[in-house]
Coordinates of C-alpha atoms and ligand atoms in Angstrom, one line a residue:
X1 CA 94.3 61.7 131.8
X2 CA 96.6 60.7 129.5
X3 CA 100.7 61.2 130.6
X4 CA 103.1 61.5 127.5
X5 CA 107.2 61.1 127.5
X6 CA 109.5 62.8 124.9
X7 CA 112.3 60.5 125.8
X8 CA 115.0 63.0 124.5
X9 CA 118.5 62.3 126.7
X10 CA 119.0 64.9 128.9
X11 CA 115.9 66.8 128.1
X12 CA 113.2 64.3 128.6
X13 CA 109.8 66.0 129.2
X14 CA 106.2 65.0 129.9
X15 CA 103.0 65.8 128.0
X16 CA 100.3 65.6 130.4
X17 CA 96.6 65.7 128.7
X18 CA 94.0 66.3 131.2
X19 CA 90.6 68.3 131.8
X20 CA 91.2 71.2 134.1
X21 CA 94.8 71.7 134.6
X22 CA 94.8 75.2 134.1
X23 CA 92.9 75.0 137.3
X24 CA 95.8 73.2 138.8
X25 CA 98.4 75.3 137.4
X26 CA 100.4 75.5 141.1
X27 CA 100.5 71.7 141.2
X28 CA 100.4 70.7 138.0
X29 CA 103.8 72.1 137.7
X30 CA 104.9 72.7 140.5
X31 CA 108.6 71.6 140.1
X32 CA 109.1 74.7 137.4
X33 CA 107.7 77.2 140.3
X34 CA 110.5 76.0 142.6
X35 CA 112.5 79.5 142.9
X36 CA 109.5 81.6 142.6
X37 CA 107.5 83.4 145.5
X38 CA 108.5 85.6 148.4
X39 CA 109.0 88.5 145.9
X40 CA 109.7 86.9 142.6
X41 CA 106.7 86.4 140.3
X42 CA 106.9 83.3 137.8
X43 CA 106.7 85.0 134.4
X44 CA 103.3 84.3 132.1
X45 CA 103.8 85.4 128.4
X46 CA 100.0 85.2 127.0
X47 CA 98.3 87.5 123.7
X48 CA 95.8 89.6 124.5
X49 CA 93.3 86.8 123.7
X50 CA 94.6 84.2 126.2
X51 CA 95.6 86.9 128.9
X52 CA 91.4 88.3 128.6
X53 CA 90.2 84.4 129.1
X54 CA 92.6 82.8 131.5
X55 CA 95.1 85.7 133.6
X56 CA 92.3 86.5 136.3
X57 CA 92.0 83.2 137.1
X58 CA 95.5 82.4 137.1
X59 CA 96.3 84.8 139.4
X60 CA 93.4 83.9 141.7
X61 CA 95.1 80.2 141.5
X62 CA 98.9 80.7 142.2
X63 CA 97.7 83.5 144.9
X64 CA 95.8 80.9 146.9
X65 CA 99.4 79.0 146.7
X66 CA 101.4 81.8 147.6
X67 CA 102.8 82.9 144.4
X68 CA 102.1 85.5 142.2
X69 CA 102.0 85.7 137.9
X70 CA 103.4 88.8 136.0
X71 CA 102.3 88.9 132.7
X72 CA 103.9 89.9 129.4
X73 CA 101.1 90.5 126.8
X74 CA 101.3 90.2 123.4
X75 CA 99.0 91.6 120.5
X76 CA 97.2 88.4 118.6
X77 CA 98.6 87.0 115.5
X78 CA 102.1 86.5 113.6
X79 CA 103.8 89.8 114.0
X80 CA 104.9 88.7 117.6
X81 CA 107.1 86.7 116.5
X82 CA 109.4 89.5 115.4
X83 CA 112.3 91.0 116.3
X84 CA 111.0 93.8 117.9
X85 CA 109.1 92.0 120.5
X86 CA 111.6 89.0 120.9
X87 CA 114.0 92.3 121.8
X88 CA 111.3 93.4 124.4
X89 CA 110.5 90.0 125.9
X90 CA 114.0 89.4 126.7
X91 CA 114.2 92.4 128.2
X92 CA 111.7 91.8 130.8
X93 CA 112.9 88.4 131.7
X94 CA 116.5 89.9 132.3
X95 CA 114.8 92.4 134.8
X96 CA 112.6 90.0 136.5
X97 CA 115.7 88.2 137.3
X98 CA 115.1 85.1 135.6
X99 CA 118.1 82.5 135.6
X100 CA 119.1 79.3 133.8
X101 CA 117.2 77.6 136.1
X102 CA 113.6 79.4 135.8
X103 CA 111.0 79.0 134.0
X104 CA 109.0 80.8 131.8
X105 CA 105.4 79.9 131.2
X106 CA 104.1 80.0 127.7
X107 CA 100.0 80.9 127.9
X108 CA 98.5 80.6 124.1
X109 CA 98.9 79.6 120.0
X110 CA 101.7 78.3 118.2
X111 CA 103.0 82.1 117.9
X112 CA 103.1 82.6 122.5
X113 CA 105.2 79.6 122.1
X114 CA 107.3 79.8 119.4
X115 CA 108.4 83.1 120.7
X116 CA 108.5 82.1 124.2
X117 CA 110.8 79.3 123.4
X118 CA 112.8 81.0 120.9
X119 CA 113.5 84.0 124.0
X120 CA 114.4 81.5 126.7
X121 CA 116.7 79.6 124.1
X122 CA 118.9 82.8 124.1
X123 CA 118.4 84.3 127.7
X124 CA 120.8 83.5 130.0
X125 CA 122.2 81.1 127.1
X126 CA 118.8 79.1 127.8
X127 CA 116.0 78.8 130.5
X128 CA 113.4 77.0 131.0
X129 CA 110.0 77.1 129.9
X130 CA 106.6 75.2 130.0
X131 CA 103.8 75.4 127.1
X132 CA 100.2 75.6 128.2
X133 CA 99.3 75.4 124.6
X134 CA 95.3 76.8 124.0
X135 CA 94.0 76.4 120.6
X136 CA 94.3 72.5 118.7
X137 CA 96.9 73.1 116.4
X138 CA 99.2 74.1 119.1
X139 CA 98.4 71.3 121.5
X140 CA 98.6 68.7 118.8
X141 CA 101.7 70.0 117.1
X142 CA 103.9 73.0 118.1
X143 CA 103.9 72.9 121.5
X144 CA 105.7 69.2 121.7
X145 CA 109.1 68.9 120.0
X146 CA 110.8 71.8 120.8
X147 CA 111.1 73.5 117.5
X148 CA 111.3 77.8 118.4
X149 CA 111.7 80.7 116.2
X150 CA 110.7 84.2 115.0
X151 CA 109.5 85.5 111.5
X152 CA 112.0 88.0 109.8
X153 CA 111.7 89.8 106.1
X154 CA 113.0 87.0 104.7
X155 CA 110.4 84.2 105.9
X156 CA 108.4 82.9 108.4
X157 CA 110.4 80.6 111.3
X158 CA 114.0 81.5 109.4
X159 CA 115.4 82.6 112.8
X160 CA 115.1 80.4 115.8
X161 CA 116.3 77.0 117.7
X162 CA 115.7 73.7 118.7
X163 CA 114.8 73.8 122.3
X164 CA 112.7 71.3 124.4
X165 CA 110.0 72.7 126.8
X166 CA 110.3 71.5 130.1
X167 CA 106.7 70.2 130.1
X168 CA 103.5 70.8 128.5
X169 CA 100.4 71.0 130.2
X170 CA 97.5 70.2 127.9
X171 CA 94.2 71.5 129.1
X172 CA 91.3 70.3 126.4
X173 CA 88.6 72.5 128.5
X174 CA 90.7 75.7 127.4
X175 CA 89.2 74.4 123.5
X176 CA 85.9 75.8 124.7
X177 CA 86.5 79.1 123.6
X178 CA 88.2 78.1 120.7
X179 CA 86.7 79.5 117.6
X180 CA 84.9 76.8 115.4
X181 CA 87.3 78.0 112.4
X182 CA 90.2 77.3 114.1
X183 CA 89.3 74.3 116.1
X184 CA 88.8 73.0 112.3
X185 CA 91.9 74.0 111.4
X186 CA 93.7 72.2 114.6
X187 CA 92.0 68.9 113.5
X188 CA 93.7 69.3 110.2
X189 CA 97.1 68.1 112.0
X190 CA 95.0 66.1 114.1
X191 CA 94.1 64.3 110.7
X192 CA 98.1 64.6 109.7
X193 CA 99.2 61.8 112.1
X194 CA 97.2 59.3 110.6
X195 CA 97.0 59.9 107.1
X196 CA 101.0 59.9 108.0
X197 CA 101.3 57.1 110.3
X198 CA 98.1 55.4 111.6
X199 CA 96.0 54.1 109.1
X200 CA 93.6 53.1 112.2
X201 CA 93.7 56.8 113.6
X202 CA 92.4 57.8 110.5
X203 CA 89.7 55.4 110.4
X204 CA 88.6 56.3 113.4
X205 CA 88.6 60.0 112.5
X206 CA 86.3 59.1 109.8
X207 CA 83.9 58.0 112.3
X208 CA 84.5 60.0 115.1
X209 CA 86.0 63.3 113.8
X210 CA 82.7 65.1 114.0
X211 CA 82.9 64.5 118.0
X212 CA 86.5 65.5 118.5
X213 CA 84.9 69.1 116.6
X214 CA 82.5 69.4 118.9
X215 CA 84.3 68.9 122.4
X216 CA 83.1 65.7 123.4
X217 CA 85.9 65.2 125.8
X218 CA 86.3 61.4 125.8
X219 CA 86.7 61.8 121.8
X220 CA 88.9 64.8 122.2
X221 CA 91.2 63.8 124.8
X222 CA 91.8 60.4 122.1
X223 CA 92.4 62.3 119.6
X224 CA 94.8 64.6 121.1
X225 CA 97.0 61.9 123.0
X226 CA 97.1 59.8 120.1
X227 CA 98.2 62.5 118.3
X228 CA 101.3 63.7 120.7
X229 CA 102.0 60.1 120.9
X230 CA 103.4 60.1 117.6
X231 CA 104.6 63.4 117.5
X232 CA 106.5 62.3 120.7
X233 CA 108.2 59.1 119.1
X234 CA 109.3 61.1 115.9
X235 CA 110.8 63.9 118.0
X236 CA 112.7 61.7 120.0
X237 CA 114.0 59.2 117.5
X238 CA 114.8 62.5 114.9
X239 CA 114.7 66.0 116.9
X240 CA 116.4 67.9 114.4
X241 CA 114.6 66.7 111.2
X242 CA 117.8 65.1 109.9
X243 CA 116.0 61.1 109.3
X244 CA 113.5 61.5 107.0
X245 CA 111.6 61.0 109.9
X246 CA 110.6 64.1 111.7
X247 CA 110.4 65.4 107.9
X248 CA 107.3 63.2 107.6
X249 CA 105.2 65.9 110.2
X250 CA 105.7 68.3 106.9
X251 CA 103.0 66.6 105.2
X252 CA 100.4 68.8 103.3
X253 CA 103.0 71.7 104.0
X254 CA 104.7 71.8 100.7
X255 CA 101.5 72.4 98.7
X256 CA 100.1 74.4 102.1
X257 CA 102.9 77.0 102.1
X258 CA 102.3 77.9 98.5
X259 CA 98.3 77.9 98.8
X260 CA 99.4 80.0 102.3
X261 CA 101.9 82.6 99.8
X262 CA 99.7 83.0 97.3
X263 CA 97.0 83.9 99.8
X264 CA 99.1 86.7 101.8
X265 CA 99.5 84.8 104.8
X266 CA 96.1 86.4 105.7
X267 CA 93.0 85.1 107.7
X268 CA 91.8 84.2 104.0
X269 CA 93.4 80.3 104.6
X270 CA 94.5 79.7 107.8
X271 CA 97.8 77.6 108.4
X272 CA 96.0 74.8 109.2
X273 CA 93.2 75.1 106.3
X274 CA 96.3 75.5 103.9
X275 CA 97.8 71.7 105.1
X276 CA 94.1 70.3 104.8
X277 CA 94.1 71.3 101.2
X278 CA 98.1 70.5 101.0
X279 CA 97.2 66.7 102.2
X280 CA 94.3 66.5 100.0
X281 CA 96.8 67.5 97.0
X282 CA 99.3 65.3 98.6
X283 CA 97.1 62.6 98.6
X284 CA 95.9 63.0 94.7
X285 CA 99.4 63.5 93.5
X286 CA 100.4 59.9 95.0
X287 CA 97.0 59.2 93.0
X288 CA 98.8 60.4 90.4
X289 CA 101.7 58.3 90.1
X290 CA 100.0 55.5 91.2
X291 CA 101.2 55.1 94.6
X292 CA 97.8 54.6 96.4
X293 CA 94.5 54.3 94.3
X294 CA 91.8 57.0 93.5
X295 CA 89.8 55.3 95.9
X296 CA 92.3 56.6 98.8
X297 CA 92.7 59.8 97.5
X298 CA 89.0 60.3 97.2
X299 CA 88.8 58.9 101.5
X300 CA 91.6 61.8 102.4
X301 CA 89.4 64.5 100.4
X302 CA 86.2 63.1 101.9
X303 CA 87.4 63.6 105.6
X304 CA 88.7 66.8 104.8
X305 CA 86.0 68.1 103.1
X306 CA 83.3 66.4 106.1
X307 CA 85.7 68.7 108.6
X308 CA 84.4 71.7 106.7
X309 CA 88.1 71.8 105.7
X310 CA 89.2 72.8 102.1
X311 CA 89.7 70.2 100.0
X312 CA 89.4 71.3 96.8
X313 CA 91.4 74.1 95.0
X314 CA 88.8 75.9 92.9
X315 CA 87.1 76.4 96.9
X316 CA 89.7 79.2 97.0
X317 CA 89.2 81.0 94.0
X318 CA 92.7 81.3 92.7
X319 CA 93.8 83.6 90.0
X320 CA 97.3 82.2 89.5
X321 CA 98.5 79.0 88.0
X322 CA 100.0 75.9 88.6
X323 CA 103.3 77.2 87.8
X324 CA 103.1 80.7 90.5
X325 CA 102.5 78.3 92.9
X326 CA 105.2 76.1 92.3
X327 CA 107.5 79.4 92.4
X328 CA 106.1 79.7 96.2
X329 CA 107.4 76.4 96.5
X330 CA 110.7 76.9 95.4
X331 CA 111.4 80.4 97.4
X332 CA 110.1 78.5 100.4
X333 CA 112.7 75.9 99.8
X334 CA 114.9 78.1 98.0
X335 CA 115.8 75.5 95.6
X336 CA 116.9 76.3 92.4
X337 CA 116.6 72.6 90.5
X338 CA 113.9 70.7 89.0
X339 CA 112.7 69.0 92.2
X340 CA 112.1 69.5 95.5
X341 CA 111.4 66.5 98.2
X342 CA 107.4 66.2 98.7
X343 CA 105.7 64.7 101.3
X344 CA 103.5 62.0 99.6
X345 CA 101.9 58.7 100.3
X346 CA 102.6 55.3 100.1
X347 CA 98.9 53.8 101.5
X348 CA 96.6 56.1 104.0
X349 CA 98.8 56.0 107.0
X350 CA 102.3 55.9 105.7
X351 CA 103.8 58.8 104.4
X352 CA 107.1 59.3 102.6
X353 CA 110.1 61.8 101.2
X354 CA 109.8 61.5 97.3
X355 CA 113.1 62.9 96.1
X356 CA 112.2 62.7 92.5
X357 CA 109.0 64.9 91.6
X358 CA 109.3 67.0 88.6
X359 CA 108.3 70.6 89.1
X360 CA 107.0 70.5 86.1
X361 CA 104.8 67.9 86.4
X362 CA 103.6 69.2 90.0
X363 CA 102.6 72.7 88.0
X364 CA 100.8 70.5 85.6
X365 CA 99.2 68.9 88.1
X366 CA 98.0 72.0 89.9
X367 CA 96.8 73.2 86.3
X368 CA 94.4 70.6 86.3
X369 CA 93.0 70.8 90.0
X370 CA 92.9 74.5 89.8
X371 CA 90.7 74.3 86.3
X372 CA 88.3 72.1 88.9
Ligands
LIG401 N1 105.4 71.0 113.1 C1 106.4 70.1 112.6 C2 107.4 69.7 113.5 O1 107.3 70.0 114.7 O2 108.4 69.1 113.1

């Protein structure tokens, strides 16, 4: 069991890491029930996915404690975070009654809790809510640090808020469902914080990564708290990405978001495929201008590519060129300049904002890795 602070002032939260606390749901967190029972259900938001796998025993759970679940169910994938569902998930926590001082549990991906956290940011002017986070990705990244929001014509996560859960309960045992493809894309931010920050981590992902991917829970749990650790530190020393700091969790986006465009957003590269190939272009670029050495480089590719992530562009099969994806880039950063700040490295396990890359010379680059 591992127990995590976000030592945020005034919003402090824990993250608690531990085998079977979905099975413990009532006392687990049983301070965010308070208010709930005799006639008022505690509110589960869960996809269609999540709701199949885990409601039945839910309810079983918080019956045998006196309370009882309602559930608001979303279809699977990133159209729930829209407007129109935002609209209807709002509704139903206004007539369920839920006040400031509720809480609304958050069953699922990064998409359950983005838009869980983004509705109870607005209801009532903000309520409470608690992230039981089921895939990786999610437990590792989005579920910690309070960062909320909805996807509208004009981008993904354009509309939304800062706002801290109230504590998440990380259950690794829910990963046993997980799909092999997307546990594989979770350990692609797994593999973030210590290319970014841990030079040791990422040693030890080397070595160990292969267990993490299969479930072996003493390697998983590691890998997880290690990782929400960090997370944790950054989020409280810079919650709203203002430092150069929290900026640093962006790493592998930059070059992800474009590979992730030019894709369609589409099950062809998932999110967290798109950063593995990001870091590994991250990681050449700082090759590139001689920041760290080939030899580097080549280790962030090779524990990449030994995740059976992408690490190489001609993997995807591209049509465009270096320049069309440096065009994603700018619309995602709506820049209109030469440059852009990259995420790039200084050694494996300390990342940096470099203010003075050329977009020129990044579509040059991407040129040559797309020609193989
Ligand atoms: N996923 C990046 C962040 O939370 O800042």
């Amino acid at each position: 069991m591992a127990v995590i602070p976000v030592a945020l002032a005034g919003r402090a939260y824990e993250v608690v890491i531990e085998e079977g606390l979905l099975a413990r749901l009532a006392e687990a967190a049983a301070p965010f029930q308070k208010g709930y029972g005799a006639g008022r259900p505690v509110p589960f938001v869960a996809d269609t996915n999540t709701h199949r796998l885990f409601a039945s025993g839910i309810d079983a759970h918080l019956a045998a404690h006196g309370l009882a679940a309602e559930w608001f169910v979303v279809a699977p994938g990133e159209d729930a975070k829209s407007w129109a569902v935002l609209e209807q998930l709002c509704d139903w926590l206004l007539a369920l009654g839920v006040t400031r001082k509720d809480h609304v549990f958050a069953l699922g991906g990064g998409v359950v809790g983005d838009l869980v956290g983004f509705a109870c940011s607005v209801v009532k002017r903000g309520c409470g809510f608690v992230q039981l986070p089921t895939t990786l990705l999610a437990q590792v990244d989005s579920s910690v640090g309070g960062k909320t929001a909805i996807n509208t014509r004009a981008g993904k996560n354009l509309i939304g808020a800062f706002h801290q859960p109230s504590l998440v309960l990380i259950d690794p045992l829910v990963l046993a469902t997980l799909p092999d493809r997307e546990m594989r894309a979770g350990f692609a931010e797994v593999l973030k914080y210590g290319l970014l920050g841990d030079a040791a981590f990422f040693a030890w992902l080397e070595a160990n990564g292969n267990k993490v991917l299969a479930r072996e829970p003493a390697a998983l749990e590691h890998a997880i708290a290690t990782s929400i650790a960090m997370k944790a530190r950054i989020v409280a020393a810079d919650e709203r990405e203002t430092e150069d700091l929290r900026a640093l969790l962006n790493l592998g986006h930059t070059f992800g978001h474009a590979l992730e465009a030019e894709t369609g957003f589409s099950d062809r590269l998932l999110h967290g495929e798109a950063v593995a190939l990001g870091m590994v272009l991250a990681a050449k670029y700082s090759a590139r201008r001689g920041e760290i050495s080939a030899a580097d480089a080549a280790r962030a590719e090779g524990a990449i590519g030994a995740a059976g992530l992408p690490a190489s562009l001609p993997s995807l099969a591209l049509t465009c060129d270096g320049a069309a994806l440096v065009d994603h880039m700018r619309h995602d950063k709506k820049a209109e300049g030469r440059t852009l700040p990259f995420l790039l490295l200084r050694q494996l396990g300390e990342a940096y904002v470099a203010r003075d890359v050329d977009l020129a010379d990044i579509a040059a680059f991407l040129d040559g890795e797309l020609a193989g």
